[in-house]
CSV table of C-alpha atoms and ligand atoms in Angstrom, one decimal:
chain,number,residue,atom,x,y,z
A,1230,MET,CA,10.8,12.0,1.3
A,1231,GLU,CA,11.8,14.5,-1.1
A,1232,PHE,CA,14.3,14.5,-3.2
A,1233,LYS,CA,16.4,15.9,-5.9
A,1234,ILE,CA,19.6,16.8,-7.8
A,1235,GLN,CA,21.1,20.3,-7.6
A,1236,GLN,CA,23.5,22.5,-7.6
A,1237,LYS,CA,23.3,24.0,-4.3
A,1238,ALA,CA,25.0,27.0,-2.4
A,1239,THR,CA,27.4,25.9,0.0
A,1240,LYS,CA,26.1,27.7,2.6
A,1241,LYS,CA,24.0,24.9,3.7
A,1242,HIS,CA,23.4,21.3,5.2
A,1243,GLN,CA,25.8,19.2,3.6
A,1244,LEU,CA,27.7,15.6,4.4
A,1245,TYR,CA,31.2,15.3,2.5
A,1246,ILE,CA,31.4,11.7,1.4
A,1247,ILE,CA,35.1,10.8,1.3
A,1248,ASP,CA,37.7,7.9,1.4
A,1249,ASP,CA,40.9,9.5,1.8
A,1250,LEU,CA,41.4,12.3,4.5
A,1251,GLY,CA,43.3,13.6,1.6
A,1252,LYS,CA,40.3,14.7,0.5
A,1253,LEU,CA,39.3,17.0,3.3
A,1254,ASN,CA,40.3,20.3,1.5
A,1255,GLN,CA,37.5,19.1,-0.6
A,1256,VAL,CA,35.1,19.8,2.2
A,1257,ALA,CA,34.1,24.1,0.8
A,1258,GLY,CA,35.9,26.1,3.1
A,1259,ILE,CA,37.2,23.9,5.9
A,1260,THR,CA,40.8,25.8,7.9
A,1261,THR,CA,43.7,23.9,8.8
A,1262,GLU,CA,42.5,23.0,12.9
A,1263,GLU,CA,38.8,21.7,11.2
A,1264,THR,CA,41.4,19.0,9.5
A,1265,SER,CA,43.1,18.3,12.3
A,1266,TYR,CA,40.5,17.8,14.4
A,1267,ALA,CA,38.7,15.7,11.5
A,1268,LYS,CA,41.5,13.9,11.3
A,1269,ALA,CA,41.7,13.4,15.2
A,1270,VAL,CA,38.7,11.5,14.3
A,1271,PHE,CA,38.8,9.5,12.2
A,1272,ASN,CA,42.0,8.2,13.4
A,1273,ALA,CA,40.0,7.2,16.6
A,1274,GLU,CA,38.2,5.0,14.3
A,1275,GLN,CA,34.9,7.2,14.1
A,1276,THR,CA,33.3,7.8,10.7
A,1277,GLN,CA,31.5,10.8,10.7
A,1278,VAL,CA,32.1,14.2,11.6
A,1279,THR,CA,30.0,17.0,12.8
A,1280,LEU,CA,31.6,20.7,12.1
A,1281,ASN,CA,29.4,23.8,13.0
A,1282,ARG,CA,29.8,26.6,10.8
A,1283,TYR,CA,27.2,28.4,12.9
A,1284,GLY,CA,24.3,28.7,10.4
A,1285,TYR,CA,24.4,25.6,9.0
A,1286,PHE,CA,26.4,22.4,9.2
A,1287,ASN,CA,28.9,20.6,7.5
A,1288,PHE,CA,29.2,16.2,8.1
A,1289,ILE,CA,32.0,14.4,6.5
A,1290,TYR,CA,31.5,10.2,6.1
A,1291,LEU,CA,35.2,9.0,5.6
A,1292,LEU,CA,33.7,5.1,3.7
A,1293,LYS,CA,36.3,2.7,4.3
A,1294,SER,CA,36.5,-0.1,2.2
A,1295,LYS,CA,35.1,-3.4,3.0
A,1296,LYS,CA,36.0,-7.0,2.5
A,1297,THR,CA,33.3,-7.5,0.4
A,1298,GLU,CA,31.3,-5.0,-1.8
A,1299,ALA,CA,28.4,-6.1,-0.1
A,1300,GLN,CA,29.2,-4.7,3.0
A,1301,THR,CA,31.1,-1.7,2.0
A,1302,ASN,CA,27.9,-0.7,0.5
A,1303,GLU,CA,25.9,-1.6,3.7
A,1304,ALA,CA,28.4,-0.1,5.5
A,1305,CYS,CA,27.1,3.5,3.8
A,1306,ARG,CA,23.6,2.3,3.5
A,1307,LYS,CA,24.1,2.5,7.7
A,1308,ALA,CA,26.0,5.4,7.7
A,1309,GLY,CA,23.0,7.2,6.3
A,1310,ALA,CA,21.0,5.6,8.9
A,1311,GLU,CA,23.6,7.9,11.7
A,1312,LEU,CA,23.2,10.8,9.2
A,1313,GLN,CA,19.6,10.7,9.5
A,1314,ALA,CA,19.6,10.5,13.3
A,1315,ILE,CA,21.9,13.8,13.6
A,1316,CYS,CA,20.1,15.6,11.3
A,1317,ASN,CA,17.0,15.1,13.5
A,1318,LYS,CA,18.4,16.3,16.0
A,1319,HIS,CA,19.5,19.5,15.3
A,1320,LYS,CA,16.5,19.7,13.3
A,1321,LEU,CA,17.6,19.6,9.9
A,1322,ASP,CA,15.3,20.1,7.5
A,1323,GLU,CA,17.1,19.1,4.9
A,1324,ILE,CA,21.0,17.4,3.4
A,1325,THR,CA,22.7,18.0,0.2
A,1326,LEU,CA,25.2,14.8,-0.6
A,1327,THR,CA,28.2,15.1,-2.7
A,1328,ASN,CA,30.6,12.7,-2.9
A,1329,CYS,CA,33.3,12.9,-3.2
A,1330,SER,CA,35.0,9.0,-3.7
A,1331,ALA,CA,35.4,6.9,-5.4
A,1332,GLN,CA,33.3,4.7,-5.3
A,1333,ALA,CA,30.2,6.1,-7.7
A,1334,ASN,CA,27.0,5.0,-6.0
A,1335,ALA,CA,27.9,5.8,-2.5
A,1336,ALA,CA,26.2,8.9,-2.2
A,1337,LEU,CA,22.8,7.0,-3.6
A,1338,LEU,CA,23.7,4.5,-0.9
A,1339,VAL,CA,23.7,7.1,1.8
A,1340,ALA,CA,20.5,8.8,0.6
A,1341,GLU,CA,18.6,5.2,0.5
A,1342,GLY,CA,20.0,4.9,4.7
A,1343,VAL,CA,19.0,8.9,5.5
A,1344,ALA,CA,14.8,7.9,4.0
A,1345,LEU,CA,14.3,4.6,5.3
A,1346,ALA,CA,15.8,5.1,8.9
A,1347,ASN,CA,13.1,8.2,8.1
A,1348,TYR,CA,10.1,6.4,8.0
A,1349,GLN,CA,8.0,6.9,11.1
A,1350,PHE,CA,3.9,5.6,11.8
A,1351,LEU,CA,2.4,8.6,13.6
A,1352,LYS,CA,-1.5,7.9,12.6
A,1353,TYR,CA,-2.3,6.8,15.9
A,1354,ARG,CA,-0.3,9.7,17.9
A,1355,THR,CA,-2.5,12.4,18.7
A,1356,GLU,CA,1.2,15.1,19.1
A,1357,ALA,CA,2.4,13.6,15.5
A,1358,LYS,CA,2.7,17.0,14.6
A,1359,LYS,CA,5.6,17.5,17.6
A,1360,LEU,CA,7.3,14.4,17.0
A,1361,THR,CA,7.3,14.3,13.1
A,1362,ASN,CA,11.3,14.0,11.3
A,1363,THR,CA,12.1,17.7,11.0
A,1364,LEU,CA,14.3,16.1,8.0
A,1365,THR,CA,12.0,16.3,5.0
A,1366,ARG,CA,14.1,16.5,1.4
A,1367,ILE,CA,17.8,14.7,0.1
A,1368,PHE,CA,19.9,16.8,-2.5
A,1369,PHE,CA,22.7,15.6,-4.5
A,1370,THR,CA,25.4,17.9,-6.0
A,1371,LYS,CA,25.2,17.2,-9.7
A,1372,ASP,CA,28.0,15.0,-10.5
A,1373,SER,CA,26.6,12.7,-7.1
A,1374,ALA,CA,24.3,10.8,-8.6
A,1375,THR,CA,21.9,10.7,-11.8
A,1376,VAL,CA,18.0,12.2,-12.5
A,1377,LYS,CA,17.2,8.2,-13.6
A,1378,GLU,CA,18.5,7.0,-9.7
A,1379,VAL,CA,17.5,9.8,-8.1
A,1380,ALA,CA,14.1,9.5,-9.4
A,1381,GLN,CA,14.4,5.0,-8.6
A,1382,LEU,CA,15.4,6.0,-5.1
A,1383,GLU,CA,12.8,8.2,-4.6
A,1384,THR,CA,10.0,5.4,-6.2
A,1385,ILE,CA,11.3,2.4,-4.1
A,1386,VAL,CA,11.5,4.6,-1.0
A,1387,ASP,CA,8.1,6.1,-1.5
A,1388,ALA,CA,7.4,2.0,-2.1
A,1389,ILE,CA,8.5,0.7,1.4
A,1390,TYR,CA,7.3,3.5,3.0
A,1391,ARG,CA,4.0,2.7,2.0
A,1392,ALA,CA,4.5,-1.2,2.7
A,1393,ARG,CA,5.7,-0.5,6.0
A,1394,THR,CA,3.2,1.5,6.9
A,1395,LEU,CA,0.4,-1.2,5.5
A,1396,VAL,CA,1.9,-3.9,7.7
A,1397,ASN,CA,2.4,-1.5,11.4
A,1398,GLU,CA,-1.7,-0.5,10.9
A,1399,PRO,CA,-3.5,-2.8,13.3
A,1400,LEU,CA,-6.2,-5.4,11.9
A,1401,SER,CA,-8.8,-2.6,13.8
A,1402,TYR,CA,-8.2,-0.6,10.6
A,1403,LEU,CA,-7.2,-2.9,8.3
A,1404,THR,CA,-9.1,-6.3,7.9
A,1405,ALA,CA,-9.1,-8.2,4.4
A,1406,GLU,CA,-11.8,-5.6,3.3
A,1407,GLN,CA,-9.4,-2.7,3.9
A,1408,LEU,CA,-6.5,-4.1,2.8
A,1409,ALA,CA,-8.0,-4.7,-0.7
A,1410,LYS,CA,-8.9,-1.0,-1.2
A,1411,GLU,CA,-5.2,0.2,0.3
A,1412,ILE,CA,-3.9,-2.0,-3.1
A,1413,ALA,CA,-6.4,-0.3,-4.7
A,1414,ALA,CA,-5.4,3.3,-4.4
A,1415,MET,CA,-2.3,1.6,-4.6
A,1416,GLY,CA,-2.8,0.6,-8.3
A,1417,LYS,CA,-4.5,4.4,-8.9
A,1418,ALA,CA,-1.7,6.1,-7.5
A,1419,GLY,CA,1.3,3.8,-8.9
A,1420,GLY,CA,0.0,2.4,-12.4
A,1421,PHE,CA,-1.8,-0.7,-12.4
A,1422,LYS,CA,-4.6,-2.3,-12.4
A,1423,VAL,CA,-6.7,-4.5,-9.8
A,1424,THR,CA,-9.5,-6.4,-9.4
A,1425,ILE,CA,-10.7,-7.4,-6.1
A,1426,LEU,CA,-12.2,-10.7,-6.0
A,1427,ASN,CA,-14.8,-10.5,-3.1
A,1428,LYS,CA,-16.1,-13.2,-0.9
A,1429,ALA,CA,-19.1,-14.7,-3.1
A,1430,ARG,CA,-16.7,-14.7,-6.3
A,1431,ILE,CA,-14.2,-16.3,-4.0
A,1432,GLU,CA,-16.6,-18.9,-3.2
A,1433,LYS,CA,-17.7,-19.2,-6.8
A,1434,GLU,CA,-14.4,-20.0,-7.7
A,1435,LYS,CA,-14.1,-22.7,-5.3
A,1436,MET,CA,-10.9,-21.1,-3.2
A,1437,GLY,CA,-11.5,-24.0,-0.7
A,1438,GLY,CA,-8.2,-22.8,1.6
A,1439,LEU,CA,-8.9,-19.1,2.1
A,1440,LEU,CA,-13.1,-19.8,2.7
A,1441,SER,CA,-12.1,-22.1,5.1
A,1442,VAL,CA,-9.1,-19.8,7.4
A,1443,ASN,CA,-11.6,-17.7,7.2
A,1444,ARG,CA,-14.6,-19.1,8.8
A,1445,GLY,CA,-13.8,-18.5,12.0
A,1446,SER,CA,-14.0,-14.7,11.2
A,1447,ILE,CA,-16.7,-12.1,10.9
A,1448,ASP,CA,-15.3,-10.4,8.3
A,1449,PRO,CA,-15.3,-11.5,4.5
A,1450,PRO,CA,-11.7,-12.5,2.6
A,1451,THR,CA,-10.7,-10.9,0.0
A,1452,PHE,CA,-8.9,-12.1,-3.2
A,1453,THR,CA,-7.0,-9.3,-5.0
A,1454,ILE,CA,-5.3,-9.2,-9.1
A,1455,MET,CA,-3.1,-6.7,-9.7
A,1456,GLU,CA,-1.5,-6.7,-13.4
A,1457,TYR,CA,1.1,-4.1,-15.1
A,1458,VAL,CA,1.6,-4.4,-18.7
A,1459,PRO,CA,4.8,-2.8,-20.0
A,1460,LYS,CA,5.0,-1.5,-23.4
A,1461,LYS,CA,8.0,-3.7,-24.8
A,1462,ALA,CA,8.1,-6.6,-21.8
A,1463,LEU,CA,11.5,-8.5,-21.5
A,1464,ASN,CA,10.1,-11.4,-20.5
A,1465,LYS,CA,6.5,-13.4,-23.6
A,1466,LYS,CA,4.7,-15.0,-19.8
A,1467,PRO,CA,4.0,-13.3,-17.0
A,1468,ILE,CA,6.2,-13.2,-13.8
A,1469,VAL,CA,3.6,-13.8,-11.1
A,1470,LEU,CA,4.4,-12.9,-6.9
A,1471,VAL,CA,1.9,-14.0,-4.6
A,1472,GLY,CA,1.5,-12.4,-0.7
A,1473,LYS,CA,0.5,-14.2,2.0
A,1474,GLY,CA,-2.4,-11.3,3.2
A,1475,VAL,CA,-3.5,-12.6,7.1
A,1476,VAL,CA,-4.7,-10.1,8.1
A,1477,TYR,CA,-4.2,-11.0,12.2
A,1478,ASP,CA,-3.0,-14.5,12.8
A,1479,THR,CA,-4.6,-15.7,16.2
A,1480,GLY,CA,-3.8,-19.1,14.8
A,1481,GLY,CA,-7.5,-19.8,15.2
A,1482,LEU,CA,-8.8,-22.9,17.3
A,1483,SER,CA,-5.0,-24.2,17.2
A,1484,LEU,CA,-4.5,-20.1,19.5
A,1485,LYS,CA,-1.8,-19.4,20.3
A,1486,PRO,CA,-0.5,-18.5,23.0
A,1487,THR,CA,-0.8,-14.5,24.9
A,1488,PRO,CA,1.2,-12.5,25.4
A,1489,ASN,CA,4.2,-12.5,22.7
A,1490,SER,CA,3.7,-15.0,20.0
A,1491,MET,CA,0.6,-13.4,18.6
A,1492,ASP,CA,1.7,-9.5,19.7
A,1493,ARG,CA,3.3,-8.9,15.9
A,1494,MET,CA,0.2,-11.3,14.2
A,1495,LYS,CA,-1.3,-7.9,12.6
A,1496,SER,CA,1.6,-8.3,10.6
A,1497,ASP,CA,0.8,-11.7,8.6
A,1498,MET,CA,0.7,-10.1,5.4
A,1499,GLY,CA,4.3,-8.5,5.6
A,1500,GLY,CA,4.2,-10.8,1.9
A,1501,ALA,CA,1.0,-9.1,-0.1
A,1502,ALA,CA,2.3,-5.3,1.7
A,1503,LEU,CA,5.7,-6.4,0.2
A,1504,VAL,CA,4.6,-7.7,-3.2
A,1505,SER,CA,2.1,-5.0,-3.6
A,1506,GLY,CA,5.0,-1.9,-2.7
A,1507,ALA,CA,6.6,-3.7,-5.0
A,1508,MET,CA,3.6,-3.8,-7.6
A,1509,TYR,CA,3.7,0.3,-7.2
A,1510,ALA,CA,7.4,0.5,-7.6
A,1511,ILE,CA,7.4,-1.7,-10.9
A,1512,ALA,CA,5.1,0.6,-12.7
A,1513,LYS,CA,5.9,3.6,-11.3
A,1514,MET,CA,9.2,3.0,-12.6
A,1515,GLN,CA,7.9,1.1,-16.1
A,1516,LEU,CA,10.1,-1.9,-15.8
A,1517,PRO,CA,10.1,-3.3,-18.8
A,1518,VAL,CA,8.7,-6.3,-17.3
A,1519,HIS,CA,5.1,-8.2,-17.0
A,1520,VAL,CA,4.2,-8.8,-13.9
A,1521,ILE,CA,1.1,-10.0,-12.1
A,1522,ALA,CA,0.6,-9.6,-8.7
A,1523,LEU,CA,-1.6,-11.9,-6.0
A,1524,VAL,CA,-3.5,-11.3,-2.8
A,1525,PRO,CA,-5.7,-13.7,-0.9
A,1526,ALA,CA,-6.4,-11.7,2.1
A,1527,THR,CA,-8.3,-13.1,5.5
A,1528,ASP,CA,-7.4,-13.0,9.1
A,1529,ASN,CA,-7.1,-16.6,11.3
A,1530,ARG,CA,-9.7,-16.5,13.9
A,1531,PRO,CA,-11.2,-19.0,16.4
A,1532,GLY,CA,-14.8,-18.0,15.4
A,1533,GLU,CA,-17.7,-20.3,16.1
A,1534,ASN,CA,-18.0,-21.6,12.2
A,1535,ALA,CA,-13.8,-21.8,12.8
A,1536,TYR,CA,-12.3,-24.8,10.7
A,1537,VAL,CA,-11.0,-27.3,13.1
A,1538,PRO,CA,-8.5,-29.5,13.1
A,1539,GLY,CA,-9.4,-33.2,12.0
A,1540,ASP,CA,-11.1,-31.4,9.3
A,1541,VAL,CA,-10.8,-32.0,5.5
A,1542,ILE,CA,-10.5,-28.7,3.4
A,1543,THR,CA,-10.8,-29.9,-0.8
A,1544,MET,CA,-8.3,-27.1,-1.9
A,1545,MET,CA,-9.5,-24.9,-5.3
A,1546,SER,CA,-6.9,-27.6,-7.3
A,1547,GLY,CA,-9.8,-30.0,-6.5
A,1548,ALA,CA,-6.7,-31.4,-3.8
A,1549,THR,CA,-7.9,-32.6,-0.6
A,1550,VAL,CA,-5.8,-31.6,2.6
A,1551,GLU,CA,-6.2,-32.7,6.5
A,1552,VAL,CA,-5.9,-30.2,8.7
A,1553,LEU,CA,-4.1,-31.0,11.4
A,1554,ASN,CA,-3.3,-27.3,12.9
A,1555,THR,CA,-5.6,-24.5,11.8
A,1556,ASP,CA,-2.6,-22.3,12.9
A,1557,ALA,CA,-0.6,-23.6,9.3
A,1558,GLU,CA,-3.3,-21.0,8.0
A,1559,GLY,CA,-0.6,-19.3,5.3
A,1560,ARG,CA,0.1,-22.2,3.4
A,1561,MET,CA,-4.1,-23.0,2.9
A,1562,ILE,CA,-4.6,-19.6,1.6
A,1563,LEU,CA,-1.6,-19.7,-0.7
A,1564,GLY,CA,-1.6,-23.2,-1.8
A,1565,ASP,CA,-5.1,-21.8,-3.9
A,1566,ALA,CA,-3.6,-18.4,-4.3
A,1567,LEU,CA,-1.1,-20.6,-6.8
A,1568,HIS,CA,-2.4,-23.3,-7.8
A,1569,TRP,CA,-4.9,-19.5,-9.7
A,1570,ALA,CA,-1.4,-18.8,-10.8
A,1571,LYS,CA,-1.5,-21.6,-12.9
A,1572,GLN,CA,-4.6,-19.9,-15.6
A,1573,TYR,CA,-1.4,-17.4,-17.2
A,1574,LYS,CA,1.1,-19.9,-17.7
A,1575,PRO,CA,3.7,-17.8,-15.4
A,1576,GLU,CA,7.7,-17.7,-16.5
A,1577,LEU,CA,8.0,-17.5,-12.5
A,1578,VAL,CA,6.0,-17.5,-9.4
A,1579,ILE,CA,7.5,-15.6,-6.6
A,1580,ASP,CA,5.4,-15.5,-3.1
A,1581,PHE,CA,6.6,-14.1,0.1
A,1582,ALA,CA,5.1,-15.5,3.3
A,1583,THR,CA,5.7,-14.9,6.5
A,1584,LEU,CA,5.3,-18.8,7.0
A,1585,THR,CA,6.6,-20.0,9.7
A,1586,GLY,CA,8.2,-19.4,13.0
A,1587,ALA,CA,10.8,-22.2,12.0
A,1588,ALA,CA,12.4,-20.3,9.4
A,1589,SER,CA,12.7,-17.0,11.8
A,1590,ALA,CA,14.5,-19.5,14.3
A,1591,ALA,CA,16.8,-20.3,11.8
A,1592,VAL,CA,18.4,-17.7,10.3
A,1593,GLY,CA,16.8,-14.7,12.5
A,1594,GLU,CA,16.9,-11.4,11.1
A,1595,HIS,CA,19.4,-11.0,9.9
A,1596,GLY,CA,17.6,-13.3,6.6
A,1597,ILE,CA,15.3,-15.0,4.5
A,1598,VAL,CA,14.9,-18.6,4.2
A,1599,CYS,CA,13.4,-19.4,0.2
A,1600,MET,CA,13.3,-22.6,-1.4
A,1601,GLY,CA,12.5,-23.2,-5.0
A,1602,THR,CA,11.9,-25.1,-8.3
A,1603,ALA,CA,13.4,-22.2,-10.7
A,1604,ALA,CA,16.2,-22.6,-12.4
A,1605,GLU,CA,20.1,-22.7,-10.8
A,1606,ASP,CA,20.4,-19.3,-12.6
A,1607,THR,CA,17.2,-17.6,-12.2
A,1608,LYS,CA,18.2,-18.5,-8.3
A,1609,GLN,CA,21.7,-17.4,-8.8
A,1610,ALA,CA,20.2,-14.4,-9.4
A,1611,PHE,CA,18.1,-14.1,-6.6
A,1612,ARG,CA,21.3,-14.0,-4.1
A,1613,ASP,CA,23.7,-11.4,-6.0
A,1614,SER,CA,20.4,-9.6,-5.7
A,1615,GLY,CA,19.9,-10.3,-2.1
A,1616,ASN,CA,24.0,-9.3,-2.1
A,1617,ARG,CA,23.6,-5.8,-3.5
A,1618,GLN,CA,21.3,-5.1,-1.5
A,1619,TYR,CA,21.6,-6.5,1.4
A,1620,GLU,CA,18.7,-8.8,2.5
A,1621,ARG,CA,20.5,-11.7,2.2
A,1622,LEU,CA,18.6,-15.5,0.8
A,1623,VAL,CA,19.8,-18.5,3.1
A,1624,GLU,CA,18.1,-21.8,-0.5
A,1625,TYR,CA,17.2,-24.8,1.9
A,1626,PRO,CA,16.1,-28.0,0.3
A,1627,LEU,CA,13.0,-29.6,-1.0
A,1628,TRP,CA,14.0,-32.8,-0.8
A,1629,ASP,CA,11.0,-35.4,-1.4
A,1630,GLU,CA,11.5,-37.0,2.5
A,1631,TYR,CA,10.8,-34.1,3.3
A,1632,GLY,CA,7.4,-34.1,1.0
A,1633,ASP,CA,7.0,-37.9,2.8
A,1634,GLN,CA,6.1,-35.4,6.5
A,1635,ILE,CA,3.1,-34.1,4.8
A,1636,LYS,CA,1.3,-37.4,4.0
A,1637,SER,CA,-1.8,-37.7,5.4
A,1638,ASP,CA,-3.5,-41.3,6.3
A,1639,ILE,CA,-7.1,-40.0,4.6
A,1640,ALA,CA,-6.7,-36.8,2.3
A,1641,ASP,CA,-3.9,-36.2,-0.2
A,1642,ILE,CA,-1.6,-33.9,1.3
A,1643,LYS,CA,-1.9,-33.0,5.7
A,1644,ASN,CA,-1.0,-29.0,6.4
A,1645,VAL,CA,1.8,-30.1,9.3
A,1646,GLY,CA,4.5,-32.0,8.5
A,1647,GLY,CA,6.0,-32.9,12.6
A,1648,ALA,CA,8.3,-31.0,14.9
A,1649,THR,CA,11.6,-31.1,12.2
A,1650,GLY,CA,12.0,-29.0,9.2
A,1651,GLY,CA,9.2,-26.8,9.4
A,1652,ALA,CA,10.3,-24.1,6.9
A,1653,ILE,CA,10.4,-26.2,4.6
A,1654,THR,CA,7.2,-28.5,5.4
A,1655,ALA,CA,5.8,-25.7,4.7
A,1656,GLY,CA,7.3,-25.4,1.0
A,1657,LYS,CA,6.3,-28.2,0.4
A,1658,PHE,CA,2.9,-27.9,0.8
A,1659,LEU,CA,3.0,-24.9,-1.3
A,1660,GLU,CA,5.2,-27.0,-3.8
A,1661,HIS,CA,1.9,-29.4,-4.2
A,1662,PHE,CA,-0.4,-26.0,-5.6
A,1663,THR,CA,2.5,-25.6,-8.5
A,1664,ASN,CA,3.4,-26.7,-12.0
A,1665,TYR,CA,6.2,-23.7,-12.8
A,1666,PRO,CA,9.3,-22.1,-12.1
A,1667,TRP,CA,8.5,-20.9,-8.6
A,1668,MET,CA,10.8,-19.3,-6.0
A,1669,HIS,CA,9.1,-19.0,-2.0
A,1670,PHE,CA,10.6,-16.9,0.8
A,1671,ASP,CA,9.8,-17.2,3.6
A,1672,ILE,CA,9.9,-13.2,5.9
A,1673,ALA,CA,8.5,-14.8,8.9
A,1674,GLY,CA,12.3,-13.5,10.5
A,1675,VAL,CA,12.5,-10.4,8.9
A,1676,SER,CA,9.8,-8.2,8.1
A,1677,PHE,CA,8.8,-6.6,11.5
A,1678,ALA,CA,11.4,-5.5,13.2
A,1679,MET,CA,10.3,-5.6,17.6
A,1680,ALA,CA,13.2,-2.3,17.9
A,1681,LYS,CA,14.5,0.5,15.1
A,1682,LYS,CA,17.5,-1.4,14.2
A,1683,GLY,CA,20.0,1.1,11.7
A,1684,TYR,CA,17.8,2.1,8.4
A,1685,ASN,CA,15.1,-0.6,9.4
A,1686,THR,CA,12.4,1.3,11.9
A,1687,VAL,CA,10.2,-0.3,14.5
A,1688,GLY,CA,7.4,-2.7,13.4
A,1689,GLY,CA,6.6,-2.9,9.4
A,1690,THR,CA,10.3,-3.4,7.3
A,1691,ALA,CA,9.5,-4.5,4.1
A,1692,TYR,CA,12.6,-6.6,4.2
A,1693,GLY,CA,12.4,-8.6,1.4
A,1694,MET,CA,11.0,-5.6,-1.5
A,1695,ARG,CA,14.6,-4.5,-2.2
A,1696,MET,CA,16.0,-7.5,-3.6
A,1697,LEU,CA,13.1,-8.7,-5.3
A,1698,LEU,CA,12.9,-5.1,-6.8
A,1699,ASP,CA,16.6,-5.4,-8.0
A,1700,PHE,CA,15.9,-9.3,-9.3
A,1701,LEU,CA,13.3,-6.8,-11.7
A,1702,MET,CA,15.3,-4.2,-12.8
A,1703,HIS,CA,18.6,-6.9,-14.2
A,1704,TYR,CA,15.8,-9.2,-14.9
A,1705,GLY,CA,16.3,-10.2,-19.1
A,1706,LYS,CA,19.8,-8.7,-19.1
A,1707,ALA,CA,22.6,-10.8,-19.3
B,541,BES,N1,1.7,-16.3,10.9
B,541,BES,C1,2.7,-17.8,11.3
B,541,BES,C2,4.3,-17.9,11.4
B,541,BES,C3,5.2,-16.8,12.0
B,541,BES,C4,5.1,-16.8,13.0
B,541,BES,C5,5.4,-15.3,11.2
B,541,BES,C6,6.3,-16.5,14.0
B,541,BES,C7,5.6,-14.4,12.0
B,541,BES,C8,6.7,-14.5,13.3
B,541,BES,C9,1.9,-18.8,10.5
B,541,BES,O1,0.6,-18.7,10.1
B,541,BES,C10,2.3,-20.0,11.8
B,541,BES,O2,1.7,-19.9,12.6
B,541,BES,N2,3.3,-21.1,11.9
B,541,BES,C11,3.1,-22.1,12.6
B,541,BES,C12,3.3,-23.4,11.5
B,541,BES,C13,2.8,-24.5,12.5
B,541,BES,C14,1.6,-25.0,13.2
B,541,BES,C15,3.1,-25.8,11.5
B,541,BES,C16,4.7,-21.7,13.0
B,541,BES,O3,5.6,-21.8,12.3
B,541,BES,O4,4.8,-22.5,13.9
B,542,MN,MN1,-0.5,-19.5,11.9
B,543,ZN,ZN1,0.2,-16.9,10.5
């Protein structure tokens, strides 16, 4: 979408954001009748009023403070999603936001909700033209946002759109090699370096985890390395992002039952989409942080040469893994990526992975399960970002006893930890391959939506990206 700051002629579609009925008189040309109509609607607990000015619309949103600032902010985004639906219903092509409320960022938050709700994935629809939303532009009046804020919002929305589209692309298009190509294109557009390791190079590097998962596939794996170096970085050592890039998860020989449990498994590269979208935004906004991102990618299939339950795999780190369930493949490919990250002597490593059904079962679609060895102030910064962006975090413990659950009789560790604590035993497996401050985000429950909900459209959500970008935008600042 296009975002602009302009002094707009009043005779165009406008949204006025007010936080007090006394401010209704700030709506240009509002009549006494309209004022009492608006008051009646708002008093009936509705939050949006439409005034049809015959030729253009005036919308009014009554912003009400909630218990916390985070909840008030989220209410603004949700109001944006409602406005998006109304605009398209009336076939409007643009909307101008005017903030008359005391909350300085209200128009930006509403715009975020409008833009995120306006995402569509129509590539495979023959009637795409007819189905396309009419709304394409959001304007702000001069006092409603700053030029920098608007530019940043435009970039973040662009990054989220790109990530959602990657998730929505099915395996019939998005193989591991295609994913690497898409990331390379994003590097060109955003301004960061992309290096793709092919199968021969992956073999040379002895990435045993990635290669074992790939054995049942007919398509080769890829390992993609992204890097953004700013002119002046706040961090001395790089921050490394890691994203799980399973372009399709059948479970392998430990085949997932179909239907239902396999239906959304094209989204098992949600972590990869999130970190590559984030790299695009980081580079485009020229954030003063040195960031590297790693995406190990393959599909997980039960082909003729597939790895089998009982196999012992030597990982890139040299650690041996007894595979007892080929459906616990994410940790196999991530183990190699986390080991690879060691060479950068990173300040912090952050992984995003659709890793366990257990995380999804525990907190559903309302938050992210996280755990890690990062310092307490880093964890607090993540929590704050999660609250600000309403992509909230629930931290799980990495107690030693969970590590006991992945001890193997014949290898260093095994890739499953039994019936209980599944999200954490997966985390303990990953921890085995780290020697630096690290955070793990299990986005299994949030990366894909079966139905539209507010500003999260159906399909890929990129949920977690705004939390990550908020964290990086505050990084190194007290
Ligand atoms: N990709 C799945 C996790 C998943 C489940 C993501 C549901 C999104 C929605 C992962 O590879 C997986 O299969 N995990 C197994 C691990 C188990 C075999 C130890 C799981 O959670 O059941
Ligand atoms: Mn799996
Ligand atoms: Zn998976």
